[in-house]
Short mmCIF file of C-alpha atoms in Angstrom, two decimals:
data_model
loop_
_atom_site.label_atom_id
_atom_site.label_comp_id
_atom_site.label_asym_id
_atom_site.label_seq_id
_atom_site.Cartn_x
_atom_site.Cartn_y
_atom_site.Cartn_z
CA MET A 1 4.12 -99.25 104.90
CA PRO A 2 5.52 -102.87 106.21
CA GLU A 3 5.73 -102.15 110.35
CA TRP A 4 7.79 -99.74 112.04
CA GLU A 5 8.83 -99.67 115.70
CA GLY A 6 11.34 -96.72 114.65
CA PRO A 7 11.31 -92.46 115.15
CA GLU A 8 8.90 -90.77 113.70
CA ARG A 9 10.91 -89.25 110.91
CA TYR A 10 14.38 -90.58 109.70
CA THR A 11 17.91 -89.29 110.67
CA VAL A 12 18.62 -88.30 107.65
CA ILE A 13 22.65 -87.37 106.16
CA SER A 14 23.95 -87.13 103.70
CA ALA A 15 27.34 -88.97 102.47
CA ASP A 16 28.24 -86.67 100.04
CA CYS A 17 28.34 -82.58 100.26
CA HIS A 18 30.68 -80.53 99.87
CA GLY A 19 32.25 -76.69 101.27
CA GLY A 20 35.33 -75.06 101.65
CA GLY A 21 36.73 -71.46 103.07
CA GLU A 22 36.56 -68.51 101.29
CA ILE A 23 39.97 -67.32 100.28
CA HIS A 24 40.96 -64.55 102.19
CA GLU A 25 39.71 -67.15 104.86
CA TYR A 26 43.52 -69.43 104.86
CA ARG A 27 45.51 -67.23 104.96
CA ALA A 28 45.35 -67.97 108.82
CA TYR A 29 46.09 -71.06 108.45
CA LEU A 30 49.00 -71.03 105.85
CA PRO A 31 52.36 -70.66 107.12
CA ALA A 32 53.79 -67.65 108.31
CA ARG A 33 56.48 -67.66 105.70
CA LEU A 34 54.49 -67.98 102.79
CA HIS A 35 51.30 -64.62 103.66
CA GLU A 36 53.73 -62.21 102.13
CA GLU A 37 53.28 -65.46 98.01
CA PHE A 38 49.64 -66.10 99.83
CA ASP A 39 48.78 -61.77 99.80
CA ARG A 40 50.54 -61.38 96.03
CA TRP A 41 49.44 -63.97 94.40
CA VAL A 42 45.16 -63.59 96.05
CA GLN A 43 45.53 -59.74 94.10
CA GLY A 44 45.56 -61.28 91.05
CA TYR A 45 42.99 -64.59 91.81
CA LYS A 46 39.86 -64.17 90.23
CA VAL A 47 37.44 -66.62 91.25
CA PRO A 48 36.22 -69.25 88.29
CA TYR A 49 33.22 -70.70 89.60
CA PRO A 50 30.15 -68.27 89.28
CA ASP A 51 28.37 -70.19 92.16
CA LEU A 52 31.26 -69.73 94.51
CA LEU A 53 29.85 -66.08 94.72
CA GLY A 54 27.82 -63.86 96.16
CA ASP A 55 24.90 -65.29 98.73
CA ASN A 56 25.53 -68.79 96.96
CA GLY A 57 29.66 -69.25 97.50
CA LYS A 58 28.44 -68.50 101.10
CA ARG A 59 27.39 -71.61 101.98
CA ASN A 60 30.70 -73.06 101.59
CA TRP A 61 31.80 -71.24 104.54
CA ASP A 62 29.13 -69.53 106.84
CA SER A 63 29.15 -72.02 109.35
CA ASP A 64 25.15 -70.96 109.74
CA ARG A 65 23.80 -70.78 107.18
CA ARG A 66 24.81 -73.78 105.37
CA LEU A 67 23.54 -75.01 109.09
CA ARG A 68 19.84 -73.99 108.46
CA ASP A 69 20.27 -74.52 104.76
CA LEU A 70 20.57 -78.30 105.63
CA GLU A 71 17.83 -78.80 109.16
CA ASP A 72 15.21 -76.88 105.48
CA ASP A 73 15.75 -79.55 103.69
CA GLY A 74 15.33 -82.37 106.35
CA VAL A 75 19.47 -83.06 106.42
CA VAL A 76 21.24 -83.59 110.89
CA ALA A 77 24.26 -84.01 109.35
CA GLU A 78 26.89 -84.75 106.75
CA VAL A 79 30.30 -84.97 104.78
CA ILE A 80 31.58 -82.72 103.00
CA TYR A 81 34.33 -83.15 100.66
CA PRO A 82 36.37 -79.97 99.47
CA ASN A 83 34.22 -77.28 96.68
CA THR A 84 35.93 -74.09 97.67
CA VAL A 85 40.21 -73.01 95.80
CA PRO A 86 42.50 -74.07 98.06
CA PRO A 87 45.17 -71.32 98.03
CA PHE A 88 47.48 -71.34 95.30
CA PHE A 89 45.10 -73.98 93.31
CA PRO A 90 44.05 -72.48 89.48
CA LYS A 91 40.69 -74.09 90.05
CA ALA A 92 38.61 -76.30 92.86
CA SER A 93 41.13 -79.02 93.86
CA LEU A 94 38.52 -82.18 93.93
CA THR A 95 38.20 -82.57 89.86
CA ASP A 96 41.93 -81.26 89.62
CA GLN A 97 45.73 -82.32 89.86
CA PRO A 98 47.52 -80.91 87.00
CA PRO A 99 51.19 -81.73 87.70
CA ALA A 100 53.22 -78.67 88.73
CA ALA A 101 54.81 -76.51 86.68
CA ASN A 102 57.95 -76.92 88.77
CA ALA A 103 58.47 -78.72 91.87
CA GLY A 104 57.78 -75.01 93.74
CA ASP A 105 54.59 -74.15 92.34
CA LEU A 106 53.96 -78.06 93.06
CA GLN A 107 54.46 -77.70 97.19
CA LEU A 108 53.26 -74.10 97.30
CA ARG A 109 49.63 -75.86 96.01
CA TRP A 110 50.14 -79.10 98.57
CA GLU A 111 50.66 -75.58 101.97
CA GLY A 112 47.04 -75.17 100.48
CA LEU A 113 45.29 -78.00 100.58
CA LYS A 114 47.19 -78.49 103.85
CA ALA A 115 45.51 -74.47 104.68
CA HIS A 116 42.03 -76.36 103.43
CA ASN A 117 42.69 -79.77 105.58
CA ARG A 118 43.29 -76.77 108.84
CA TRP A 119 39.93 -74.85 108.07
CA MET A 120 37.73 -77.57 107.71
CA VAL A 121 39.22 -79.07 111.52
CA ASP A 122 37.40 -75.79 112.35
CA PHE A 123 34.56 -75.56 110.35
CA CYS A 124 33.66 -79.60 111.54
CA ALA A 125 34.24 -78.64 114.72
CA ALA A 126 31.18 -75.52 115.20
CA THR A 127 28.97 -77.54 115.21
CA PRO A 128 30.41 -81.01 116.75
CA GLY A 129 28.96 -84.73 115.62
CA ARG A 130 27.24 -82.98 112.39
CA ARG A 131 29.54 -82.70 110.26
CA ALA A 132 32.24 -84.79 109.16
CA GLY A 133 35.52 -83.71 106.88
CA ILE A 134 37.56 -85.10 104.68
CA VAL A 135 40.92 -84.62 104.03
CA GLN A 136 42.80 -84.04 101.42
CA ILE A 137 45.83 -84.78 100.09
CA MET A 138 48.27 -84.94 96.65
CA LEU A 139 50.09 -88.20 95.20
CA HIS A 140 53.22 -86.45 94.32
CA ASP A 141 54.87 -87.02 97.91
CA LEU A 142 53.97 -90.72 99.71
CA ASP A 143 55.20 -90.14 102.93
CA ALA A 144 53.57 -85.88 103.37
CA ALA A 145 50.63 -87.99 101.98
CA ILE A 146 50.73 -90.16 104.93
CA GLU A 147 52.03 -87.71 107.49
CA GLU A 148 48.73 -86.03 106.47
CA VAL A 149 46.83 -89.06 107.46
CA LYS A 150 47.76 -89.42 110.70
CA TRP A 151 47.82 -85.80 111.07
CA ALA A 152 44.23 -85.47 110.11
CA ALA A 153 42.86 -88.29 112.00
CA ALA A 154 44.64 -87.54 115.07
CA ALA A 155 42.83 -83.84 115.20
CA GLY A 156 39.30 -84.68 114.22
CA LEU A 157 38.33 -85.42 110.53
CA THR A 158 36.51 -88.09 110.55
CA GLY A 159 35.39 -87.84 106.96
CA GLY A 160 38.40 -90.13 105.91
CA VAL A 161 40.95 -89.39 102.53
CA LEU A 162 40.14 -88.01 99.49
CA LEU A 163 42.05 -90.49 97.41
CA PRO A 164 43.23 -88.28 94.62
CA GLY A 165 42.73 -89.99 90.36
CA THR A 166 45.98 -91.13 88.43
CA PRO A 167 44.22 -90.23 85.21
CA PRO A 168 47.08 -91.25 81.94
CA GLY A 169 49.56 -88.46 81.52
CA SER A 170 49.29 -86.89 85.05
CA GLY A 171 52.55 -89.09 85.81
CA LEU A 172 51.47 -89.38 88.57
CA VAL A 173 52.26 -93.93 89.27
CA PRO A 174 49.01 -95.51 88.67
CA LEU A 175 46.62 -96.96 91.75
CA TRP A 176 47.41 -100.24 90.50
CA GLU A 177 51.31 -100.09 91.48
CA TYR A 178 51.13 -102.06 95.00
CA ASP A 179 54.16 -101.98 96.31
CA HIS A 180 54.25 -98.28 95.82
CA TYR A 181 51.06 -96.89 97.81
CA GLU A 182 51.53 -100.19 100.63
CA PRO A 183 52.47 -97.37 102.15
CA LEU A 184 49.87 -95.64 103.07
CA TRP A 185 46.95 -98.67 102.25
CA ARG A 186 48.37 -100.01 105.99
CA THR A 187 48.08 -96.56 107.26
CA CYS A 188 45.08 -96.14 106.65
CA GLU A 189 43.77 -99.66 107.28
CA GLU A 190 45.10 -99.10 110.47
CA LEU A 191 43.81 -96.23 111.95
CA GLY A 192 40.36 -97.17 110.28
CA VAL A 193 41.02 -94.38 107.78
CA PRO A 194 37.28 -94.70 105.54
CA VAL A 195 39.46 -94.34 101.33
CA ASN A 196 36.62 -92.21 99.31
CA HIS A 197 36.93 -91.61 94.98
CA HIS A 198 35.06 -88.75 94.51
CA THR A 199 34.14 -88.93 91.09
CA GLY A 200 36.10 -86.32 88.65
CA SER A 201 40.06 -86.42 90.06
CA ALA A 202 40.53 -89.18 87.66
CA ALA A 203 39.81 -88.11 84.78
CA PRO A 204 42.79 -86.25 82.13
CA PRO A 205 42.46 -82.70 81.75
CA MET A 206 40.00 -81.27 79.60
CA GLY A 207 39.45 -78.41 77.06
CA ASP A 208 37.52 -75.79 77.63
CA SER A 209 35.33 -75.82 74.29
CA LEU A 210 31.49 -76.53 74.36
CA ILE A 211 32.47 -80.10 73.14
CA ASP A 212 35.08 -80.73 75.77
CA LYS A 213 32.68 -79.71 78.13
CA VAL A 214 30.49 -82.56 77.07
CA VAL A 215 32.66 -84.66 77.02
CA PHE A 216 34.39 -84.25 80.14
CA LEU A 217 30.44 -84.35 81.44
CA THR A 218 29.48 -87.39 80.17
CA GLU A 219 32.80 -89.85 80.84
CA VAL A 220 33.78 -88.01 84.12
CA SER A 221 32.18 -91.13 86.26
CA TRP A 222 33.38 -93.57 84.20
CA TRP A 223 37.39 -92.46 85.14
CA ALA A 224 36.36 -92.92 88.17
CA HIS A 225 34.77 -95.79 88.29
CA ARG A 226 38.15 -97.98 87.00
CA ALA A 227 39.63 -97.15 90.80
CA PHE A 228 37.81 -99.96 91.66
CA THR A 229 39.50 -102.01 89.01
CA HIS A 230 42.94 -100.38 89.38
CA LEU A 231 42.60 -101.72 93.54
CA ILE A 232 41.62 -105.01 92.89
CA VAL A 233 44.00 -105.94 90.54
CA SER A 234 47.10 -104.26 92.89
CA GLY A 235 45.67 -106.74 95.26
CA THR A 236 45.22 -103.75 98.10
CA MET A 237 41.70 -104.72 98.87
CA ASP A 238 42.66 -107.75 99.43
CA ARG A 239 45.68 -107.80 102.04
CA HIS A 240 44.06 -105.45 103.55
CA PRO A 241 40.08 -106.67 104.40
CA ASP A 242 39.87 -104.02 106.50
CA LEU A 243 40.52 -100.85 104.70
CA GLN A 244 37.03 -99.82 103.51
CA PHE A 245 36.68 -97.83 99.80
CA VAL A 246 33.62 -95.46 98.93
CA PHE A 247 32.86 -94.66 95.48
CA THR A 248 31.02 -91.02 95.69
CA GLU A 249 28.67 -89.32 93.22
CA GLN A 250 30.04 -92.06 91.04
CA GLY A 251 26.07 -93.32 90.39
CA THR A 252 24.78 -96.57 91.51
CA ALA A 253 23.58 -98.41 88.93
CA TRP A 254 26.69 -98.69 87.14
CA ILE A 255 28.24 -101.49 90.55
CA PRO A 256 25.81 -104.22 89.98
CA GLU A 257 27.11 -104.28 85.82
CA GLU A 258 30.39 -103.65 86.90
CA CYS A 259 31.21 -106.44 89.18
CA ARG A 260 29.76 -109.68 87.19
CA ARG A 261 31.34 -108.41 84.30
CA LEU A 262 35.39 -108.54 86.58
CA ASP A 263 33.61 -112.16 87.69
CA TYR A 264 33.11 -112.82 84.44
CA TYR A 265 36.94 -111.76 83.83
CA TRP A 266 37.81 -113.40 86.85
CA ALA A 267 36.11 -116.83 86.45
CA ARG A 268 37.93 -116.96 82.59
CA MET A 269 41.22 -115.81 83.95
CA GLY A 270 41.02 -118.52 86.55
CA LYS A 271 39.63 -121.68 84.51
CA ALA A 272 39.56 -121.10 81.40
CA VAL A 273 42.41 -122.91 80.24
CA GLY A 274 44.08 -122.44 76.70
CA SER A 275 42.40 -119.29 76.25
CA GLN A 276 44.43 -115.42 76.01
CA GLU A 277 42.53 -114.38 79.27
CA TYR A 278 43.96 -118.12 80.88
CA GLU A 279 47.55 -116.56 79.91
CA TRP A 280 47.30 -113.51 81.29
CA GLY A 281 45.99 -113.25 84.63
CA HIS A 282 45.80 -116.90 85.99
CA THR A 283 48.44 -116.09 87.67
CA LEU A 284 46.88 -112.60 89.20
CA VAL A 285 43.73 -114.24 89.69
CA ASN A 286 45.32 -117.80 91.59
CA SER A 287 47.08 -115.02 94.28
CA MET A 288 43.87 -113.31 95.00
CA SER A 289 40.96 -115.32 97.88
CA LEU A 290 37.47 -113.41 96.36
CA LYS A 291 35.80 -112.46 93.47
CA PRO A 292 34.99 -108.84 93.10
CA SER A 293 31.84 -108.97 93.14
CA GLU A 294 33.11 -110.59 97.22
CA TYR A 295 35.52 -107.47 97.28
CA TRP A 296 32.82 -104.43 97.30
CA ALA A 297 30.40 -107.02 99.46
CA ARG A 298 32.88 -106.69 101.91
CA GLN A 299 34.90 -103.34 101.21
CA CYS A 300 33.28 -101.27 99.27
CA HIS A 301 30.20 -98.34 99.51
CA VAL A 302 28.88 -96.63 97.53
CA GLY A 303 27.67 -92.58 97.67
CA ALA A 304 24.71 -92.36 96.53
CA SER A 305 24.13 -88.49 95.34
CA PHE A 306 20.78 -87.79 94.72
CA GLN A 307 19.96 -91.71 93.83
CA ARG A 308 17.30 -91.84 91.02
CA PRO A 309 13.91 -94.74 91.60
CA ALA A 310 15.65 -97.03 88.87
CA GLU A 311 18.85 -96.58 90.92
CA ALA A 312 16.90 -98.18 94.51
CA ALA A 313 15.43 -101.05 92.77
CA LEU A 314 18.79 -102.41 92.78
CA ARG A 315 19.81 -102.21 96.43
CA TYR A 316 19.91 -105.75 96.81
CA GLU A 317 22.93 -105.77 94.02
CA VAL A 318 24.65 -103.28 95.33
CA GLY A 319 23.97 -104.09 99.02
CA VAL A 320 21.69 -102.11 101.06
CA ASP A 321 23.98 -101.80 103.34
CA ARG A 322 26.60 -100.34 101.28
CA VAL A 323 24.66 -97.59 99.80
CA MET A 324 24.69 -94.10 101.82
CA TRP A 325 22.20 -91.56 100.30
CA GLY A 326 23.50 -87.87 99.61
CA SER A 327 22.20 -84.20 98.70
CA ASP A 328 25.10 -82.77 96.90
CA TYR A 329 25.10 -79.81 99.14
CA PRO A 330 25.93 -77.15 98.06
CA HIS A 331 26.41 -77.52 93.71
CA LYS A 332 24.13 -77.03 90.75
CA GLU A 333 22.75 -80.67 90.23
CA ALA A 334 22.12 -81.30 94.31
CA SER A 335 18.62 -82.20 95.64
CA HIS A 336 18.65 -79.38 97.33
CA PRO A 337 16.23 -77.64 98.14
CA PHE A 338 14.36 -80.53 97.24
CA SER A 339 15.69 -83.42 98.91
CA ARG A 340 12.35 -84.62 101.21
CA GLU A 341 10.84 -84.22 98.36
CA ALA A 342 13.71 -86.43 96.58
CA LEU A 343 13.65 -88.96 99.08
CA GLN A 344 10.40 -89.58 98.58
CA LEU A 345 10.20 -90.64 94.95
CA THR A 346 13.01 -92.19 95.36
CA TYR A 347 12.59 -94.84 98.65
CA ASN A 348 8.64 -94.86 98.49
CA SER A 349 6.85 -98.03 98.82
CA ILE A 350 10.69 -99.06 100.44
CA ASP A 351 10.95 -100.86 103.91
CA PRO A 352 11.79 -97.78 106.37
CA HIS A 353 14.44 -100.38 107.89
CA GLU A 354 16.02 -100.40 104.52
CA VAL A 355 15.66 -97.20 104.38
CA ALA A 356 16.74 -95.67 107.42
CA GLN A 357 20.72 -98.10 106.48
CA MET A 358 21.00 -95.88 103.10
CA VAL A 359 19.57 -92.09 104.31
CA GLY A 360 21.44 -92.44 107.51
CA GLY A 361 22.63 -95.57 108.65
CA ASN A 362 24.93 -96.67 106.87
CA ALA A 363 27.09 -93.75 106.87
CA ALA A 364 26.90 -92.61 110.53
CA LYS A 365 28.25 -96.37 110.71
CA LEU A 366 31.37 -96.09 108.30
CA TYR A 367 31.84 -92.79 109.10
CA GLY A 368 31.52 -92.38 112.82
CA PHE A 369 28.16 -90.49 113.77
CA ASP A 370 26.51 -90.17 116.77
CA LEU A 371 22.86 -91.58 116.42
CA ASP A 372 21.64 -90.81 119.07
CA ALA A 373 23.55 -87.83 119.18
CA LEU A 374 21.18 -86.95 116.28
CA ALA A 375 18.18 -88.33 116.57
CA PRO A 376 16.44 -85.12 118.87
CA ILE A 377 17.33 -82.54 115.85
CA ALA A 378 16.12 -85.33 113.32
CA ALA A 379 13.04 -85.78 115.12
CA LYS A 380 12.52 -81.44 114.93
CA VAL A 381 13.51 -81.58 110.71
CA GLY A 382 13.82 -85.32 109.61
CA PRO A 383 11.68 -86.62 106.57
CA LEU A 384 9.00 -88.49 107.77
CA VAL A 385 8.82 -91.80 107.50
CA GLU A 386 5.14 -92.35 107.12
CA GLN A 387 5.36 -89.24 103.28
CA VAL A 388 8.46 -90.89 102.33
CA TYR A 389 6.42 -93.99 101.92
CA LYS A 390 3.74 -92.59 99.91
CA PRO A 391 4.62 -92.09 96.22
CA LEU A 392 5.34 -88.41 95.08
CA ALA A 393 1.84 -87.48 92.93
CA ILE A 394 4.09 -85.99 89.04
CA GLU A 395 2.28 -82.64 90.59
CA ASP A 396 4.69 -82.71 93.87
CA ILE A 397 7.35 -82.40 92.64
CA PRO A 398 8.20 -78.84 93.15
CA LYS A 399 9.12 -76.04 89.90
CA GLY A 400 13.31 -76.06 89.19
CA ALA A 401 13.68 -79.99 91.04
CA ASP A 402 14.40 -81.55 87.10
CA LYS A 403 17.85 -79.90 88.08
CA CYS A 404 18.53 -83.03 90.62
CA PRO A 405 19.51 -86.04 88.41
CA ALA A 406 17.00 -87.40 91.23
CA PHE A 407 14.37 -85.94 89.23
CA VAL A 408 14.77 -86.46 85.80
CA GLY A 409 13.58 -89.56 83.28
CA LEU A 410 10.27 -89.73 84.72
CA PRO A 411 7.34 -91.08 82.74
CA GLY A 412 4.59 -88.86 81.61
CA ALA A 413 4.18 -85.48 81.94
CA VAL A 414 5.94 -83.28 84.30
CA ARG A 415 4.39 -81.20 85.60
CA VAL A 416 4.69 -79.34 88.65
CA LYS A 417 3.39 -77.33 92.43
CA PRO A 418 4.46 -73.77 91.53
#
């Protein structure tokens, strides 16, 4: 192992976890004028996801249980994306922001989303310095969204803002329309608020058949990747150079190729006189100061959920300072409770200085975690640096670990310890 003068254990911060309130908890966070409306609505509400039921569901809102789970998994702090269903929503808000049937319905959903944000403030306050909650917004009313971002920053939600997608058919203004969204970008930059784009909300609505769901699974990340291009061509990254963007649970391997692809088009649009690319794109390209790959290096980060070994091999192309590992707790595909093995599988034989950045340091810098304050906890529960450096033997992969993509595609016959 290369010379390492750091602590014996890594300080692991998961940049991709999920949580939310139990549905009845949200009532206290709604305006009193909506309590009767909520009581009527909740009577007909049925939990749409099995993993939100029973003991599994409690992982989203039981603070003590959640803390134990994460520490047992070697994780000392987390960035929390939404997971449960807010009041008046038909399903989880992370993956579905459908246009409302009427303005009243839309307004109710907005109040439900704000209730979630206020719940999140209290949930993060229960463990000071160990949770960075993300504020949810809707893009149907930009002024209201901006006010919510300001409120969240003042209230202590250090995870930044969750940027919804603008899929075709949603009726929302596309993200490449800079003039429309400029007030939001300006506000986030002034407040130092990261803009997070999680996979799920950018895809068009899926059908109910199993084939529909398979298509959704195979395309959902691709739809999310498009936001990177849209934010570049809009001029947003050029005009707001201090604004930071995070692309989470979308994989890592797509980034180098996408940067190369876009750089190719930028070169064609900028210099290939007489080409179709030049005719359509030279005005745009000549108005910008950087290539797409340079915008990535300056302003973008990847929430590298359950990163695979092959993706870690691309860390120099992505940027070692751009990668933020995540466990995706408590989702079915999460590395929990096998995160120690997942980290060893992915980061073995890699310089511990680089690993320390990717598994905690980068997230701490972006989201404002205090590494010194977390160090005593990490000294008790964090993965051993020496252990992570060793290759993980196939026979040491725990039974059931292949639910997590980090363990998928390993060469040879997979054997697991009981």
